[in-house]
Amino acid sequence: MSERAYDRDRLRQFLSGEAAGEGLSRRRVLRMLSAAAGLAAAGAGIGAGTAAAAGRPGIVKPLPAELFTVRDTNAETNWAALRGTGYHTPVDRFFVRNHTATPVLDPARWRLTVWGGGLRGRAAEFSYDDLRSLPAVTSSACLECAGNGRSYYASQQGDRVTGTPWTLGAVGAARWRGARLSDVLRAAGLSRRAVDVMPRGLDPVYTAGGTDYGHVRRPMPVAKALDDVLLAYEMNGRPLLPDHGCPARLVVPSWVGIASVKWVGDIEVSDRPLFSPWNTVFYRLFGSSYPPGGSAPLTRQPVRSAFEAAPGEAFAAGRGHRLTGRSWSGGGGIRRVEVSTDDGASWREARLHDAPRPGGWVRWSTHWHPQEPGPARLMARATDTAGTTQPSRSVPNDQGFFFDAVVRHPVRVV
Ligand SMILES: Nc1nc2c(c(=O)[nH]1)N[C@H]1C(S)=C(S)[C@@H](COP(=O)(O)O)O[C@H]1N2
Ligand SMILES: [Mo]
């Protein structure tokens, strides 16, 4: 089934009350929907979990201020820290997005259970060694939060949205190594009746606004699960760190980061469509530009670009500077990047340093010779191989997902 057909079918099934999975009745979904709306009205971010309430981000790795900006339970990569780092984002500066807190799990005691009506027989169990004994594959892929860039809805457009106010640092690219999810599912006895696959995390349950949403989990169609999804245990040549999903996590290339469930403990394989709060009340687009039930569940990431520079960075007047950045898209590779340093009056093509590749990003550079001291804005606009170009304005949605407009990066000429 194509992704478009999947989106359309799930939306129709959800609205007609065919929601299945873990006793998630339509009535319960609608209750959660109104709880989430209440949360939005109260202005409480959906990222406000328990660990943050206790004043700690719940992240294990060091978060030095040069590399990260901590936002509740999450850590955003500072783009200036990516300058000169090569294609893959070093793990010491890879962003962390946690609904609650990082669990520290022992790979030797970890078990993965694959179960459900979409299997030919009973549930199957895999140890860490079982997983590592399946054929290992390596894949370079970006991982990005659907809410990346969210703060620009307010700062550039004056829109009111809820959620973690990321700038553009909720993205990274890594060399992932692991088993193909398709090999795991086949080893578990995947049947031809299978429709949806839902991984679930072993991190603490997510509660917000008085509602318990349970463990982080989000279904995907079996077609995507069998396509290019990994059950990864290594990142950039080393075992996963606890913060990035040790012992194992999904990597779902091109799709919203929430699909790449960390600390996977079980995977339900269903012969009926599955629903969870993460594809019904979260990670859909709600608001005046969308139908009352929201958009279809979000899948592919939009087109985005970022400069490898700090906000407010100083550049000397009367001198040449090399500006660098990266662009990426869930819709395909990046084939063109244009840069403007005069508030969009003129655009010039940046030089691309990587070939366009689906699921990856391209590094680019351009020269800038500012003349007059004073404030300035750097703008980059990318076009992907599907022909999608970043717009100058994003259509807002209540939870602030998918900010894809050209960002006006403030700098100072001194
Ligand atoms: N179990 C679990 N998986 C999860 C999450 C989570 O909170 N719990 N966050 C998701 C979201 S919203 C994103 S964007 C990515 C972030 O991956 P990272 O922290 O390794 O960068 O993980 C996803 N997988
Ligand atoms: Mo995310």
Short mmCIF file of C-alpha atoms and ligand atoms in Angstrom, two decimals:
data_model
loop_
_atom_site.label_atom_id
_atom_site.label_comp_id
_atom_site.label_asym_id
_atom_site.label_seq_id
_atom_site.Cartn_x
_atom_site.Cartn_y
_atom_site.Cartn_z
CA MET A 1 0.00 0.00 0.00
CA SER A 2 1.33 3.48 -0.82
CA GLU A 3 1.92 5.96 2.00
CA ARG A 4 -0.78 8.23 0.61
CA ALA A 5 -3.33 5.43 0.68
CA TYR A 6 -2.23 4.56 4.20
CA ASP A 7 -2.77 8.13 5.41
CA ARG A 8 -6.18 8.32 3.78
CA ASP A 9 -7.30 4.94 5.10
CA ARG A 10 -6.15 5.56 8.68
CA LEU A 11 -7.88 8.94 8.76
CA ARG A 12 -11.13 7.42 7.52
CA GLN A 13 -10.86 4.45 9.88
CA PHE A 14 -10.05 6.68 12.83
CA LEU A 15 -12.97 9.02 12.17
CA SER A 16 -15.41 6.15 11.63
CA GLY A 17 -14.49 4.56 14.95
CA GLU A 18 -12.46 1.62 13.72
CA ALA A 19 -9.63 2.45 16.11
CA ALA A 20 -8.13 -0.72 17.53
CA GLY A 21 -5.24 -1.60 19.76
CA GLU A 22 -4.83 -1.89 23.52
CA GLY A 23 -8.51 -1.24 24.09
CA LEU A 24 -8.20 2.23 22.66
CA SER A 25 -11.84 2.97 21.96
CA ARG A 26 -12.92 5.89 19.82
CA ARG A 27 -14.51 7.45 22.88
CA ARG A 28 -11.22 7.25 24.75
CA VAL A 29 -9.39 8.78 21.79
CA LEU A 30 -11.87 11.63 21.65
CA ARG A 31 -11.40 12.18 25.40
CA MET A 32 -7.65 12.34 24.91
CA LEU A 33 -8.14 14.68 21.99
CA SER A 34 -10.04 17.12 24.18
CA ALA A 35 -7.46 16.70 26.98
CA ALA A 36 -4.74 17.55 24.46
CA ALA A 37 -6.74 20.56 23.31
CA GLY A 38 -7.09 21.65 26.95
CA LEU A 39 -3.34 21.30 27.29
CA ALA A 40 -2.90 23.49 24.25
CA ALA A 41 -5.29 26.12 25.62
CA ALA A 42 -3.45 26.14 28.95
CA GLY A 43 -0.20 26.71 27.09
CA ALA A 44 1.43 23.70 28.75
CA GLY A 45 3.98 22.20 26.39
CA ILE A 46 3.54 18.59 25.35
CA GLY A 47 7.18 18.13 26.30
CA ALA A 48 6.57 18.80 30.00
CA GLY A 49 7.26 15.39 31.52
CA THR A 50 8.01 14.22 35.05
CA ALA A 51 11.80 14.47 34.98
CA ALA A 52 11.65 18.11 33.91
CA ALA A 53 9.17 18.89 36.66
CA ALA A 54 11.83 17.69 39.11
CA GLY A 55 14.24 20.18 37.53
CA ARG A 56 16.38 17.60 35.70
CA PRO A 57 16.29 16.87 31.99
CA GLY A 58 16.47 13.09 32.56
CA ILE A 59 19.31 12.76 30.04
CA VAL A 60 22.41 10.71 30.89
CA LYS A 61 25.13 12.11 28.58
CA PRO A 62 26.86 15.41 29.38
CA LEU A 63 25.09 18.49 27.97
CA PRO A 64 27.74 21.24 27.84
CA ALA A 65 26.33 24.67 26.99
CA GLU A 66 28.59 25.00 23.91
CA LEU A 67 26.93 21.95 22.36
CA PHE A 68 23.34 21.94 23.64
CA THR A 69 20.42 24.09 24.69
CA VAL A 70 18.38 22.15 27.27
CA ARG A 71 14.59 22.42 26.87
CA ASP A 72 12.65 20.55 29.60
CA THR A 73 13.34 16.84 29.07
CA ASN A 74 15.07 17.50 25.75
CA ALA A 75 18.47 18.75 24.52
CA GLU A 76 18.75 20.75 21.31
CA THR A 77 21.98 20.69 19.28
CA ASN A 78 23.53 24.14 18.80
CA TRP A 79 24.05 24.52 15.05
CA ALA A 80 27.35 26.38 15.51
CA ALA A 81 28.67 23.16 17.09
CA LEU A 82 28.12 21.27 13.79
CA ARG A 83 30.59 23.46 11.86
CA GLY A 84 33.35 21.24 10.49
CA THR A 85 31.93 18.03 11.96
CA GLY A 86 31.61 16.10 8.70
CA TYR A 87 28.53 14.38 7.36
CA HIS A 88 27.57 12.44 10.49
CA THR A 89 26.63 14.25 13.69
CA PRO A 90 29.00 13.21 16.48
CA VAL A 91 27.07 11.42 19.22
CA ASP A 92 28.33 13.90 21.86
CA ARG A 93 26.29 16.62 20.13
CA PHE A 94 23.32 14.66 18.73
CA PHE A 95 19.98 16.09 19.96
CA VAL A 96 17.89 14.17 22.51
CA ARG A 97 14.11 14.19 22.52
CA ASN A 98 12.60 12.36 25.51
CA HIS A 99 8.93 12.34 26.46
CA THR A 100 9.98 11.43 30.03
CA ALA A 101 13.50 10.28 30.95
CA THR A 102 16.23 8.03 29.59
CA PRO A 103 16.03 4.51 31.09
CA VAL A 104 19.38 2.77 31.59
CA LEU A 105 18.86 -0.81 30.37
CA ASP A 106 21.23 -3.77 30.47
CA PRO A 107 21.54 -5.32 26.97
CA ALA A 108 22.28 -8.75 28.54
CA ARG A 109 18.89 -8.75 30.30
CA TRP A 110 16.92 -7.01 27.57
CA ARG A 111 14.30 -8.97 25.60
CA LEU A 112 12.27 -7.93 22.58
CA THR A 113 8.81 -9.50 22.26
CA VAL A 114 7.11 -9.54 18.86
CA TRP A 115 3.43 -10.45 19.17
CA GLY A 116 -0.07 -10.01 17.74
CA GLY A 117 -2.70 -11.21 15.29
CA GLY A 118 -0.48 -10.40 12.32
CA LEU A 119 1.86 -13.29 13.12
CA ARG A 120 1.36 -16.85 11.93
CA GLY A 121 1.87 -18.27 15.41
CA ARG A 122 2.70 -17.33 18.97
CA ALA A 123 4.78 -14.40 20.18
CA ALA A 124 8.52 -14.52 19.49
CA GLU A 125 11.29 -13.33 21.80
CA PHE A 126 14.71 -11.98 20.83
CA SER A 127 17.74 -11.35 23.03
CA TYR A 128 20.42 -8.77 22.21
CA ASP A 129 22.59 -11.60 20.83
CA ASP A 130 19.69 -12.90 18.72
CA LEU A 131 19.30 -9.44 17.23
CA ARG A 132 23.03 -9.15 16.53
CA SER A 133 23.08 -12.58 14.87
CA LEU A 134 20.65 -11.42 12.15
CA PRO A 135 22.33 -9.94 9.04
CA ALA A 136 23.68 -6.48 9.96
CA VAL A 137 23.05 -3.55 7.65
CA THR A 138 24.32 0.03 7.79
CA SER A 139 22.32 3.09 6.82
CA SER A 140 23.16 6.79 6.91
CA ALA A 141 20.01 8.66 7.77
CA CYS A 142 18.80 11.90 9.29
CA LEU A 143 16.66 11.71 12.39
CA GLU A 144 14.53 14.76 13.04
CA CYS A 145 11.74 15.81 15.37
CA ALA A 146 8.49 16.80 13.65
CA GLY A 147 8.47 19.86 15.92
CA ASN A 148 11.91 21.06 14.82
CA GLY A 149 11.81 24.81 14.09
CA ARG A 150 8.61 25.21 16.14
CA SER A 151 9.71 28.46 17.83
CA TYR A 152 9.66 30.27 14.46
CA TYR A 153 5.87 30.00 14.28
CA ALA A 154 5.82 32.55 17.12
CA SER A 155 8.98 34.55 16.38
CA GLN A 156 8.56 34.89 12.59
CA GLN A 157 4.80 34.63 12.11
CA GLY A 158 3.22 35.58 15.43
CA ASP A 159 1.36 32.24 15.64
CA ARG A 160 0.49 30.69 19.02
CA VAL A 161 1.52 27.05 19.17
CA THR A 162 2.31 24.60 21.99
CA GLY A 163 5.24 22.28 22.54
CA THR A 164 9.01 22.40 22.92
CA PRO A 165 10.21 25.70 21.36
CA TRP A 166 13.01 24.22 19.25
CA THR A 167 15.02 26.43 16.93
CA LEU A 168 16.50 24.16 14.21
CA GLY A 169 18.65 21.83 16.33
CA ALA A 170 16.29 18.85 16.72
CA VAL A 171 17.94 17.05 13.80
CA GLY A 172 21.07 14.96 13.23
CA ALA A 173 22.47 12.44 10.78
CA ALA A 174 24.10 9.22 11.91
CA ARG A 175 25.49 6.00 10.53
CA TRP A 176 23.06 3.49 12.00
CA ARG A 177 23.81 -0.23 12.13
CA GLY A 178 21.42 -2.96 13.06
CA ALA A 179 19.06 -5.63 11.80
CA ARG A 180 16.43 -4.94 9.19
CA LEU A 181 13.03 -4.73 10.86
CA SER A 182 11.78 -6.91 7.99
CA ASP A 183 14.22 -9.70 9.01
CA VAL A 184 13.04 -9.47 12.64
CA LEU A 185 9.39 -9.62 11.59
CA ARG A 186 9.97 -12.55 9.23
CA ALA A 187 11.91 -14.42 11.91
CA ALA A 188 8.93 -13.85 14.21
CA GLY A 189 6.54 -15.42 11.69
CA LEU A 190 4.98 -12.46 9.88
CA SER A 191 1.72 -13.48 8.23
CA ARG A 192 0.18 -12.11 5.03
CA ARG A 193 -2.68 -10.72 7.12
CA ALA A 194 -0.38 -8.20 8.87
CA VAL A 195 -1.51 -4.58 8.44
CA ASP A 196 0.23 -2.41 11.04
CA VAL A 197 3.34 -2.71 13.22
CA MET A 198 3.58 -0.85 16.54
CA PRO A 199 6.86 -0.64 18.50
CA ARG A 200 6.65 0.40 22.15
CA GLY A 201 9.34 1.97 24.34
CA LEU A 202 10.51 0.84 27.78
CA ASP A 203 10.86 4.42 29.08
CA PRO A 204 8.40 5.56 31.80
CA VAL A 205 4.79 6.21 30.81
CA TYR A 206 4.03 9.68 29.49
CA THR A 207 1.56 11.78 31.46
CA ALA A 208 0.54 15.34 30.66
CA GLY A 209 -2.31 17.56 31.78
CA GLY A 210 -3.58 14.79 34.11
CA THR A 211 -3.86 12.22 31.30
CA ASP A 212 -1.82 9.01 31.27
CA TYR A 213 -0.98 8.24 27.65
CA GLY A 214 0.94 5.05 28.48
CA HIS A 215 4.29 4.06 27.00
CA VAL A 216 5.51 5.83 23.88
CA ARG A 217 4.28 3.81 20.88
CA ARG A 218 3.26 4.60 17.35
CA PRO A 219 2.01 2.32 14.58
CA MET A 220 3.32 2.27 11.03
CA PRO A 221 2.00 0.38 8.02
CA VAL A 222 3.59 -2.98 7.34
CA ALA A 223 4.71 -1.64 3.92
CA LYS A 224 7.01 0.91 5.59
CA ALA A 225 8.16 -1.59 8.22
CA LEU A 226 9.29 -3.97 5.44
CA ASP A 227 10.87 -1.21 3.35
CA ASP A 228 13.86 0.61 4.86
CA VAL A 229 13.39 0.45 8.64
CA LEU A 230 16.22 -0.70 10.92
CA LEU A 231 16.22 -2.05 14.43
CA ALA A 232 19.51 -0.34 15.23
CA TYR A 233 21.98 -1.15 18.00
CA GLU A 234 24.90 1.03 16.80
CA MET A 235 25.27 4.71 16.01
CA ASN A 236 28.44 6.02 14.28
CA GLY A 237 30.29 2.75 14.92
CA ARG A 238 29.60 2.45 18.67
CA PRO A 239 26.83 0.73 20.64
CA LEU A 240 23.88 3.09 21.16
CA LEU A 241 24.17 5.39 24.16
CA PRO A 242 21.36 5.10 26.72
CA ASP A 243 19.93 8.46 25.56
CA HIS A 244 19.60 7.27 21.96
CA GLY A 245 17.84 3.99 22.70
CA CYS A 246 20.29 1.40 24.06
CA PRO A 247 19.96 -1.59 23.63
CA ALA A 248 17.91 -1.10 20.42
CA ARG A 249 15.78 1.48 18.65
CA LEU A 250 13.92 1.83 15.40
CA VAL A 251 15.32 4.06 12.67
CA VAL A 252 12.59 5.03 10.22
CA PRO A 253 14.31 7.05 7.46
CA SER A 254 12.56 10.19 6.10
CA TRP A 255 9.72 9.94 8.63
CA VAL A 256 8.93 12.05 11.71
CA GLY A 257 11.33 11.30 14.59
CA ILE A 258 8.54 9.87 16.77
CA ALA A 259 8.38 6.84 14.44
CA SER A 260 11.94 5.93 15.47
CA VAL A 261 10.93 4.50 18.85
CA LYS A 262 13.83 4.15 21.31
CA TRP A 263 14.36 1.40 23.92
CA VAL A 264 11.99 -0.94 22.07
CA GLY A 265 10.60 -3.61 24.40
CA ASP A 266 7.87 -5.06 22.22
CA ILE A 267 6.43 -4.79 18.76
CA GLU A 268 2.78 -5.52 18.08
CA VAL A 269 2.08 -6.88 14.62
CA SER A 270 -1.62 -6.52 13.93
CA ASP A 271 -4.06 -7.78 11.33
CA ARG A 272 -6.17 -4.69 12.00
CA PRO A 273 -5.32 -0.97 11.86
CA LEU A 274 -3.64 0.22 15.06
CA PHE A 275 -3.95 3.55 16.81
CA SER A 276 -2.13 5.18 19.71
CA PRO A 277 -2.13 8.75 21.06
CA TRP A 278 0.99 9.31 18.94
CA ASN A 279 -0.95 8.96 15.70
CA THR A 280 -4.31 10.29 16.90
CA VAL A 281 -3.90 13.26 19.29
CA PHE A 282 -0.19 13.97 18.68
CA TYR A 283 1.73 14.14 15.40
CA ARG A 284 -1.24 15.18 13.30
CA LEU A 285 -2.03 18.73 12.23
CA PHE A 286 -4.90 20.44 14.06
CA GLY A 287 -6.19 23.99 13.70
CA SER A 288 -8.29 26.23 11.50
CA SER A 289 -6.52 25.12 8.29
CA TYR A 290 -7.27 21.43 8.96
CA PRO A 291 -10.35 19.19 9.23
CA PRO A 292 -11.96 18.89 12.72
CA GLY A 293 -10.42 15.42 13.23
CA GLY A 294 -7.01 16.75 12.26
CA SER A 295 -4.83 15.82 9.31
CA ALA A 296 -3.73 12.27 8.56
CA PRO A 297 -0.91 10.99 10.82
CA LEU A 298 2.36 12.73 9.93
CA THR A 299 4.84 10.60 8.02
CA ARG A 300 7.48 12.28 5.82
CA GLN A 301 9.42 15.25 7.14
CA PRO A 302 9.26 18.60 5.28
CA VAL A 303 12.18 20.50 3.64
CA ARG A 304 14.41 22.50 5.98
CA SER A 305 17.73 24.38 6.01
CA ALA A 306 20.03 25.68 8.73
CA PHE A 307 23.20 27.74 8.95
CA GLU A 308 26.09 26.44 11.04
CA ALA A 309 26.17 29.67 13.01
CA ALA A 310 25.08 30.85 16.44
CA PRO A 311 22.09 33.18 16.71
CA GLY A 312 23.46 36.72 16.86
CA GLU A 313 26.93 35.63 15.68
CA ALA A 314 29.28 38.51 14.76
CA PHE A 315 30.85 38.89 11.27
CA ALA A 316 33.45 41.58 10.50
CA ALA A 317 32.38 44.21 7.93
CA GLY A 318 34.53 44.70 4.81
CA ARG A 319 35.82 41.12 4.82
CA GLY A 320 34.88 37.88 3.07
CA HIS A 321 33.28 35.08 5.08
CA ARG A 322 32.48 31.49 4.21
CA LEU A 323 28.94 30.66 5.33
CA THR A 324 28.12 26.98 5.76
CA GLY A 325 24.94 25.05 6.45
CA ARG A 326 22.91 21.97 5.67
CA SER A 327 19.54 21.19 4.07
CA TRP A 328 17.40 18.07 4.20
CA SER A 329 13.94 16.74 3.33
CA GLY A 330 11.80 13.68 3.97
CA GLY A 331 10.54 13.97 0.39
CA GLY A 332 13.85 13.08 -1.29
CA GLY A 333 17.39 14.37 -1.67
CA ILE A 334 18.23 18.09 -1.82
CA ARG A 335 19.01 19.30 -5.33
CA ARG A 336 19.35 23.07 -4.85
CA VAL A 337 19.99 25.57 -2.04
CA GLU A 338 19.74 29.34 -2.44
CA VAL A 339 21.02 31.87 0.07
CA SER A 340 19.98 35.48 0.66
CA THR A 341 21.82 37.96 2.89
CA ASP A 342 19.67 40.98 1.94
CA ASP A 343 16.33 39.94 3.45
CA GLY A 344 15.23 38.07 0.36
CA ALA A 345 15.82 40.84 -2.21
CA SER A 346 18.33 38.63 -4.05
CA TRP A 347 19.24 34.95 -3.92
CA ARG A 348 22.38 33.11 -5.03
CA GLU A 349 22.98 29.39 -5.35
CA ALA A 350 25.04 27.79 -2.62
CA ARG A 351 27.67 25.22 -3.52
CA LEU A 352 26.52 21.72 -2.56
CA HIS A 353 29.14 19.40 -1.03
CA ASP A 354 27.11 16.17 -0.99
CA ALA A 355 25.10 14.37 -3.64
CA PRO A 356 21.30 14.40 -3.17
CA ARG A 357 20.30 11.24 -1.31
CA PRO A 358 16.88 10.28 0.11
CA GLY A 359 16.92 10.28 3.90
CA GLY A 360 20.19 12.21 4.07
CA TRP A 361 21.21 15.87 4.10
CA VAL A 362 23.56 17.99 2.04
CA ARG A 363 26.26 20.29 3.34
CA TRP A 364 26.59 23.57 1.45
CA SER A 365 28.60 26.78 1.50
CA THR A 366 28.59 30.27 0.05
CA HIS A 367 30.58 33.48 0.38
CA TRP A 368 29.43 36.66 2.05
CA HIS A 369 31.17 40.02 2.00
CA PRO A 370 29.13 42.29 4.27
CA GLN A 371 29.83 46.02 3.89
CA GLU A 372 27.87 47.95 6.51
CA PRO A 373 27.92 47.26 10.25
CA GLY A 374 24.52 46.54 11.78
CA PRO A 375 22.03 43.71 12.20
CA ALA A 376 21.49 41.28 9.29
CA ARG A 377 19.66 38.06 8.58
CA LEU A 378 20.93 34.94 6.83
CA MET A 379 18.33 33.04 4.81
CA ALA A 380 18.61 29.66 3.08
CA ARG A 381 15.97 28.06 0.87
CA ALA A 382 16.25 24.46 -0.32
CA THR A 383 14.52 22.49 -3.06
CA ASP A 384 14.32 18.70 -2.93
CA THR A 385 14.34 16.18 -5.77
CA ALA A 386 10.53 16.01 -5.62
CA GLY A 387 10.52 19.71 -6.58
CA THR A 388 9.36 21.03 -3.20
CA THR A 389 10.88 24.41 -2.24
CA GLN A 390 10.75 25.93 1.24
CA PRO A 391 8.01 28.61 1.36
CA SER A 392 8.40 32.04 2.95
CA ARG A 393 5.59 31.27 5.40
CA SER A 394 4.38 28.03 7.03
CA VAL A 395 0.68 27.23 7.46
CA PRO A 396 0.31 27.09 11.26
CA ASN A 397 -1.10 24.19 13.29
CA ASP A 398 -1.92 24.10 17.03
CA GLN A 399 0.99 21.85 18.05
CA GLY A 400 3.50 23.66 15.87
CA PHE A 401 4.70 20.75 13.76
CA PHE A 402 6.36 20.95 10.33
CA PHE A 403 7.70 24.52 10.31
CA ASP A 404 9.17 24.46 6.82
CA ALA A 405 9.43 28.16 5.94
CA VAL A 406 12.75 29.91 5.28
CA VAL A 407 14.23 30.85 8.67
CA ARG A 408 15.62 34.36 9.15
CA HIS A 409 18.81 33.68 11.11
CA PRO A 410 19.86 36.86 12.98
CA VAL A 411 23.55 37.89 12.89
CA ARG A 412 25.51 41.10 13.53
CA VAL A 413 27.93 42.80 11.17
CA VAL A 414 30.55 44.57 13.27
N1 LIG B 1 10.59 5.28 23.62
C1 LIG B 1 10.70 6.51 23.11
N2 LIG B 1 11.06 6.64 21.82
C2 LIG B 1 11.19 7.86 21.27
C3 LIG B 1 10.90 9.03 22.01
C4 LIG B 1 10.54 8.88 23.38
O1 LIG B 1 10.33 9.83 24.13
N3 LIG B 1 10.45 7.60 23.88
N4 LIG B 1 10.96 10.26 21.39
C5 LIG B 1 10.76 10.23 19.93
C6 LIG B 1 10.97 11.51 19.30
S1 LIG B 1 9.68 12.59 19.41
C7 LIG B 1 12.10 11.78 18.57
S2 LIG B 1 12.23 13.22 17.69
C8 LIG B 1 13.24 10.84 18.52
C9 LIG B 1 14.51 11.49 19.05
O2 LIG B 1 15.61 10.60 19.01
P1 LIG B 1 16.95 10.97 19.77
O3 LIG B 1 16.63 11.36 21.18
O4 LIG B 1 17.84 9.78 19.68
O5 LIG B 1 17.57 12.14 19.04
O6 LIG B 1 13.00 9.68 19.29
C10 LIG B 1 11.67 9.20 19.27
N5 LIG B 1 11.60 7.95 19.97
MO MO B 2 10.07 14.29 17.94
#
